[in-house]
Amino acid sequence: MIQVFFAATQYAAATVTAALRAGLFGPRAAHRRVLVVSNVAAVPEVTTPWDRMPGSERLLTEFDAVHSWNACIAPHHPAGWSPRAQDAPLWERALRLAWDLGDAPVEIACESIQASPSRAVAEIFADSPLHVYADGLMSYGPTRNRIPQDMHSRIVRVLHLDLVPGLRPMLLSEYGVAAEAVPTGAVVDVLARIGQDGARTLADVLAAPGRPTAVLLGQYLSAIDLITGEEEAELHARMVRAAARAGHDSVLFKPHPSAPAGYGAPLEAAAAALGVRLTVLHEPVLAETVFAHLKPRLVIGCFSTALLTAAALYGIPVARVGTDLLLDRVTPYENSNRVPLTLIDAALPDAEHDAVGTPLDLDSLAQRVAPLLSAVGYCMQSRKHRGLRDEVAAWLGAHLAEHARYFKKRRLTSLGLPGGSPVRAAALRRNPVVRRVVRRIRAARP
């Protein structure tokens, strides 16, 4: 059996490497393992592929061969290309030849099956079993796009990080796909190995006395049109003010790798006004490497997955800033960012108003957030999760008042759930769509 693993980021590769080392893909001796690296940056030609980043060589040893997906499909962009249906067999033949797969059976491990490049890979290797692995909080939400029957029937499982112990992923559950957690110990070990080079970089950057005691996480939310660039810059400044409020006078800001350099000006102004020593980390170092090396007393962010990796993998206190703004802005309601945003807002203290600095109680977290996430997930994709309706309606009837910010009245109305507006008969009679349907029914009567 040949196993082909697709990874678009170093963090994704770390996740799948941890799964390999934990034995979740069987013994090494029984398989030939091929890694396919993709670069889905907007302009891949001017960015460094993750397999050339510091520490990546410690991941590549798990594989017998490494290939570039970008090179295989050039000049197409990995995020926007998939083969025409009639060309898929030709592409499989070409890739088998290019990657020396021969005629051996192949199984695929890939990231989000809802979009390319994973969707394209699943279409090309149309007879291969699929393992979907998810390294972020979106795994706790519903599947965004419909998966064809001939594809979802081949999905063996969803591998995920156990960032909220006991919370079951909703991703692909409507198709009966089982979820399996990658052991946390294996994940921490892999991150520690690839972080050795990054730790040396951090030691140079933070060589001066007075090392930062708080870490601030940037996400570059304006790139996905959730907020404007000016609002995101102000969001980062709010993080600095929140850290100062919590008693920290030295902070490290880790920007998103794609964020423009200009975002640092408001941040520096806010730090200077408060007398806070600010370090901006421009080096390509994983947030988890920062957590392990710096051992901060607090991590502040908006709704980054790294907030929960800090809490679950390293036991660091975490807090949120700006989730109220994002809950109001994220559209449409089906937007996949809604579940990570809801989870972080419900689970973490507000750094601008609440007491912070205490480690998150992970033991009770799943019990607290599971009903809420089920309700939000059902409202996002009600047709895919019809079996949840009665449970969600009962929960909303009892708890909507304290969780109203996570639901839109219009959505509750359209689904006929508690909290929606009653539909009046007079309004229905005036609705032009209803009137047309009634006229057609009457016209069809004998």
XYZ file of C-alpha atoms in Angstrom:
446
model
C 0.000 0.000 0.000
C 1.231 3.469 -0.906
C 0.136 6.316 1.350
C 0.117 9.827 -0.152
C -0.058 12.746 2.289
C -0.943 16.282 1.188
C 0.001 19.292 3.340
C -0.260 23.027 2.653
C 1.307 24.356 5.881
C 4.014 23.369 8.306
C 1.407 23.079 11.054
C -0.681 20.703 8.952
C 2.403 18.615 8.224
C 3.167 18.516 11.952
C -0.347 17.216 12.612
C -0.103 14.402 10.106
C 3.452 13.560 11.234
C 2.196 13.237 14.810
C -0.515 10.872 13.553
C 2.129 8.785 11.773
C 4.360 8.583 14.835
C 1.373 7.628 16.975
C 0.743 4.642 14.679
C -2.552 5.915 13.250
C -1.490 4.976 9.713
C -0.046 1.569 10.491
C 3.564 0.399 10.695
C 6.173 2.228 8.634
C 7.591 -0.995 7.204
C 4.246 -1.960 5.649
C 3.817 1.224 3.599
C 5.570 3.495 1.157
C 4.846 7.068 2.205
C 4.835 10.004 -0.196
C 4.471 13.638 0.895
C 3.018 16.201 -1.523
C 3.627 19.820 -0.545
C 1.345 22.610 -1.757
C 1.702 26.367 -1.432
C -1.694 28.093 -1.485
C -0.455 31.639 -0.864
C -2.005 34.264 -3.129
C 1.288 34.553 -5.030
C 3.163 31.281 -4.400
C 6.079 32.326 -6.568
C 7.224 34.973 -4.069
C 6.705 32.970 -0.877
C 8.732 30.181 0.687
C 7.125 26.717 0.613
C 6.696 25.357 4.117
C 9.025 22.407 3.438
C 11.909 24.892 3.147
C 11.102 26.626 6.431
C 13.351 26.061 9.475
C 12.548 22.807 11.238
C 10.690 21.197 8.332
C 13.546 18.803 7.627
C 12.638 17.084 10.900
C 9.242 16.236 9.397
C 10.456 15.072 6.006
C 12.282 12.076 7.480
C 8.921 10.332 7.925
C 8.433 10.099 4.150
C 10.076 8.130 1.369
C 9.586 10.852 -1.251
C 8.565 14.526 -1.347
C 6.914 16.236 -4.329
C 5.523 19.700 -5.097
C 1.839 19.951 -6.021
C 2.396 23.446 -7.416
C 5.016 22.125 -9.814
C 2.766 19.276 -10.924
C -0.190 21.450 -11.896
C 1.664 24.629 -12.976
C 0.658 27.175 -14.128
C -2.632 26.601 -12.275
C -3.053 27.834 -8.692
C -3.614 25.018 -6.150
C -6.493 26.798 -4.403
C -8.485 27.392 -7.568
C -7.858 24.400 -9.802
C -9.534 21.022 -10.122
C -9.514 18.680 -13.127
C -12.360 18.369 -15.574
C -14.237 15.128 -14.910
C -13.156 13.592 -18.227
C -9.505 14.475 -17.498
C -9.284 12.942 -14.004
C -8.161 9.471 -15.225
C -5.444 11.102 -17.329
C -4.242 13.094 -14.344
C -4.099 9.965 -12.197
C -2.020 8.204 -14.823
C 0.312 11.207 -15.084
C 0.752 11.538 -11.312
C 1.366 7.826 -10.862
C 4.125 8.106 -13.432
C 5.595 11.340 -12.009
C 5.577 10.078 -8.421
C 6.614 6.506 -9.248
C 3.440 4.983 -7.796
C 3.101 2.277 -10.435
C -0.172 0.367 -10.279
C -0.081 -0.151 -6.501
C -3.165 0.666 -4.414
C -3.058 4.197 -2.987
C -4.700 5.778 0.038
C -4.852 9.538 0.453
C -4.535 11.733 3.552
C -5.491 15.354 2.925
C -6.779 18.505 4.567
C -10.188 20.094 4.022
C -12.025 17.944 1.505
C -14.419 20.826 0.882
C -11.983 22.792 -1.265
C -8.967 22.371 -3.513
C -6.284 21.163 -3.508
C -7.764 18.308 -1.427
C -10.964 18.214 -3.491
C -8.920 17.992 -6.698
C -6.804 15.160 -5.311
C -9.894 13.202 -4.271
C -11.331 13.586 -7.779
C -8.107 12.421 -9.451
C -7.595 9.332 -7.269
C -11.253 8.370 -7.609
C -10.888 4.826 -6.228
C -8.657 5.573 -3.247
C -9.763 5.640 0.398
C -9.517 9.108 1.942
C -8.362 10.183 5.393
C -9.256 13.811 6.185
C -7.208 15.522 8.848
C -8.080 18.861 10.433
C -5.655 20.937 12.486
C -7.960 23.801 13.426
C -11.168 24.656 15.248
C -13.286 24.447 12.083
C -13.435 20.687 12.580
C -15.952 21.354 15.369
C -18.333 22.940 12.852
C -20.486 21.501 10.053
C -19.281 20.647 6.571
C -19.473 23.794 4.460
C -20.012 22.349 0.972
C -21.835 19.283 -0.269
C -19.584 16.277 -0.820
C -20.626 13.989 -3.693
C -21.680 10.472 -2.719
C -18.873 8.835 -4.678
C -16.422 10.923 -2.653
C -17.825 10.923 0.874
C -18.367 7.165 0.725
C -14.578 6.777 0.501
C -13.759 8.914 3.558
C -12.483 6.605 6.276
C -12.217 9.079 9.183
C -11.551 12.629 10.301
C -8.313 13.027 12.261
C -8.280 16.090 14.501
C -6.377 17.759 17.293
C -8.001 17.187 20.679
C -8.012 20.858 21.636
C -11.282 20.559 23.577
C -11.087 17.129 25.212
C -14.371 15.269 24.837
C -15.823 17.560 22.158
C -16.676 15.615 19.011
C -16.101 17.231 15.611
C -19.171 17.974 13.511
C -17.166 17.962 10.270
C -18.419 15.228 7.880
C -20.566 13.692 10.638
C -23.666 13.932 8.416
C -22.043 11.302 6.205
C -21.389 8.947 9.101
C -17.626 9.587 9.080
C -16.003 8.762 12.413
C -13.689 11.219 14.172
C -10.392 10.190 15.733
C -8.145 12.424 17.842
C -4.409 12.618 17.230
C -2.744 11.944 20.624
C -1.798 15.232 22.257
C 1.549 13.900 23.454
C 2.575 13.029 19.903
C 1.584 16.502 18.678
C 3.584 18.272 21.400
C 6.616 16.077 20.680
C 6.556 16.843 16.945
C 6.093 20.570 17.554
C 9.034 20.510 19.959
C 11.246 18.847 17.369
C 10.488 21.264 14.567
C 10.661 24.159 17.003
C 14.318 23.605 17.875
C 15.535 25.869 15.075
C 12.828 28.415 15.822
C 13.844 28.431 19.485
C 17.364 29.482 18.488
C 15.875 32.300 16.414
C 13.770 33.408 19.362
C 16.795 33.317 21.651
C 18.521 35.804 19.339
C 15.460 38.057 18.990
C 14.744 38.048 22.724
C 18.310 38.156 23.949
C 17.768 41.460 25.783
C 16.628 41.423 29.441
C 12.979 41.810 30.300
C 11.577 39.036 28.128
C 7.912 39.420 27.125
C 5.401 37.911 29.530
C 2.387 38.134 27.195
C 1.963 37.019 23.577
C -0.491 38.691 21.180
C -1.711 36.818 18.095
C -2.547 38.460 14.779
C -4.799 36.732 12.223
C -5.036 39.100 9.205
C -8.845 39.021 9.251
C -9.132 41.799 6.689
C -7.743 39.424 4.064
C -10.915 37.346 4.302
C -13.131 40.443 4.376
C -14.383 40.035 7.935
C -13.208 43.509 8.992
C -11.318 46.385 7.371
C -7.571 46.877 7.601
C -8.057 49.885 9.886
C -10.330 47.896 12.183
C -7.808 45.082 12.352
C -5.025 47.503 13.253
C -7.215 48.856 16.051
C -7.960 45.269 17.144
C -4.226 44.699 17.619
C -3.943 47.948 19.590
C -6.787 46.730 21.825
C -4.759 43.593 22.511
C -1.844 45.723 23.734
C -4.156 47.729 25.991
C -5.704 44.512 27.331
C -2.256 43.091 28.127
C -1.336 46.299 29.949
C -4.632 46.132 31.856
C -3.635 42.628 33.010
C -0.348 43.964 34.372
C 2.068 43.112 31.553
C 4.658 45.722 30.602
C 6.507 43.603 28.020
C 4.647 41.866 25.181
C 5.447 40.008 21.967
C 3.194 40.397 18.941
C 3.193 37.537 16.443
C 1.632 38.801 13.212
C -0.002 36.591 10.640
C 2.607 35.569 8.022
C 0.603 37.322 5.276
C -0.030 40.561 7.163
C 1.453 43.764 5.691
C 4.238 45.524 7.591
C 2.141 48.704 7.976
C -0.003 47.040 10.626
C 2.736 47.639 13.198
C 2.336 51.434 13.453
C -0.917 51.581 15.521
C 0.405 48.721 17.620
C 3.628 50.573 18.415
C 1.717 53.773 19.153
C -0.547 51.976 21.637
C 2.447 50.336 23.326
C 4.349 53.630 23.576
C 1.348 55.423 25.067
C 1.100 52.805 27.799
C 4.822 52.393 28.432
C 4.692 48.781 27.262
C 7.817 47.217 25.755
C 6.749 45.727 22.415
C 8.555 43.087 20.352
C 7.153 42.268 16.898
C 8.194 38.814 15.714
C 8.747 38.945 11.947
C 10.693 35.671 11.790
C 8.863 32.558 10.406
C 8.401 30.792 13.741
C 5.319 28.786 14.733
C 3.209 30.212 17.530
C 3.637 26.905 19.366
C 7.414 27.375 19.308
C 6.895 30.778 20.910
C 4.699 29.224 23.608
C 7.187 26.457 24.381
C 10.264 28.685 24.413
C 8.899 31.878 25.937
C 6.489 30.287 28.429
C 4.336 33.452 28.594
C 1.952 34.109 31.463
C -0.837 35.106 29.052
C -1.789 34.715 25.367
C -4.299 37.147 23.845
C -5.942 36.845 20.432
C -9.239 37.103 18.602
C -10.321 33.599 17.580
C -7.074 31.986 16.442
C -6.707 28.216 16.844
C -3.397 28.998 18.560
C -5.339 30.288 21.574
C -6.534 26.769 22.294
C -3.203 25.139 21.432
C -1.671 27.440 24.061
C -4.271 26.313 26.595
C -4.552 22.622 25.688
C -0.951 21.780 24.770
C 1.003 24.111 27.057
C -1.362 25.043 29.902
C -0.943 28.785 29.304
C -3.751 31.179 30.366
C -5.551 32.655 27.362
C -8.009 35.475 26.705
C -9.886 36.980 23.773
C -10.322 40.442 22.282
C -12.724 41.603 19.574
C -14.978 38.581 19.216
C -18.045 40.779 19.754
C -17.158 42.764 16.630
C -16.563 39.626 14.580
C -19.799 37.955 15.717
C -21.632 40.940 14.316
C -19.656 40.986 11.051
C -19.216 37.365 9.981
C -21.474 36.626 7.013
C -23.214 34.670 5.677
C -24.457 32.735 8.668
C -22.980 29.573 7.081
C -19.463 31.074 7.152
C -17.129 28.387 8.528
C -15.368 30.931 10.753
C -18.542 31.148 12.845
C -17.835 28.000 14.855
C -14.231 28.856 15.875
C -15.437 32.364 16.703
C -18.340 31.060 18.792
C -16.136 28.543 20.597
C -13.487 31.109 21.540
C -16.071 33.706 22.587
C -17.932 31.229 24.784
C -14.885 29.515 26.284
C -12.362 32.293 26.965
C -12.512 35.352 29.226
C -12.714 38.808 27.670
C -9.253 40.354 28.141
C -10.704 43.887 28.178
C -13.269 43.321 30.939
C -12.811 39.996 32.767
C -10.192 38.714 35.175
C -7.475 36.904 33.218
C -4.361 34.880 33.994
C -5.947 31.628 35.169
C -5.463 28.455 33.064
C -8.562 27.380 31.145
C -10.618 24.611 32.762
C -10.447 22.102 29.914
C -12.106 19.300 31.894
C -15.512 20.994 31.887
C -15.173 22.954 28.642
C -16.702 20.359 26.309
C -19.767 20.013 28.517
C -20.234 23.785 28.548
C -19.861 24.460 24.826
C -21.152 21.291 23.142
C -24.896 22.207 23.196
C -24.129 25.726 21.967
C -21.960 24.521 19.084
C -24.606 21.936 18.109
C -27.215 24.679 17.967
C -25.007 27.028 15.944
C -23.963 24.188 13.642
C -27.578 23.177 13.068
C -28.564 26.750 12.253
C -25.655 26.944 9.805
C -26.490 23.714 7.982
C -29.956 22.596 9.077
C -30.634 20.427 6.023
C -27.563 18.311 6.713
C -28.376 17.777 10.385
C -32.155 17.321 10.519
C -31.816 14.869 13.392
C -30.636 17.668 15.693
C -33.754 19.802 15.315
C -35.707 18.698 18.404
C -32.618 18.799 20.609
C -31.636 22.257 19.351
C -35.186 23.631 19.681
C -35.377 22.431 23.287
C -31.983 23.917 24.145
C -32.816 27.256 22.526
C -36.113 27.376 24.400
C -34.226 27.107 27.680
C -30.958 28.954 26.992
C -31.411 31.438 24.132
C -31.597 34.510 26.379
C -28.039 34.030 27.656
C -26.629 33.065 24.225
C -28.595 35.374 21.934
C -25.447 36.959 20.431
C -24.627 33.720 18.606
C -27.894 33.582 16.663
C -29.601 35.824 14.121
C -33.330 36.428 14.579
C -33.865 36.124 10.849
C -32.212 32.698 10.789
C -34.251 31.457 13.759
C -37.407 32.724 12.052
C -36.649 30.950 8.776
C -36.036 27.696 10.653
C -39.101 28.048 12.885
C -36.997 27.889 16.047
C -37.476 29.577 19.439
C -36.402 33.199 19.256
C -37.698 33.766 15.751
C -40.564 36.030 14.794
C -44.015 34.432 14.405
C -45.082 34.247 10.777
C -48.448 35.987 10.399
C -51.069 34.628 8.017
C -51.736 38.101 6.639
C -48.068 38.561 5.763
C -48.041 35.212 3.975
C -51.114 36.168 1.949
C -49.360 39.359 0.804
C -46.117 37.599 -0.111
C -45.794 37.582 -3.934
C -44.035 34.202 -3.984
C -46.787 32.596 -1.925
C -49.455 34.199 -4.129
C -47.825 32.800 -7.293
C -47.645 29.298 -5.819
C -51.290 29.442 -4.783
C -52.324 30.559 -8.260
C -50.410 27.657 -9.832
C -52.032 25.161 -7.485
C -55.493 26.507 -8.264
C -54.793 26.487 -12.000
C -53.728 22.848 -11.823
C -56.965 21.722 -10.167
C -59.387 19.831 -12.456
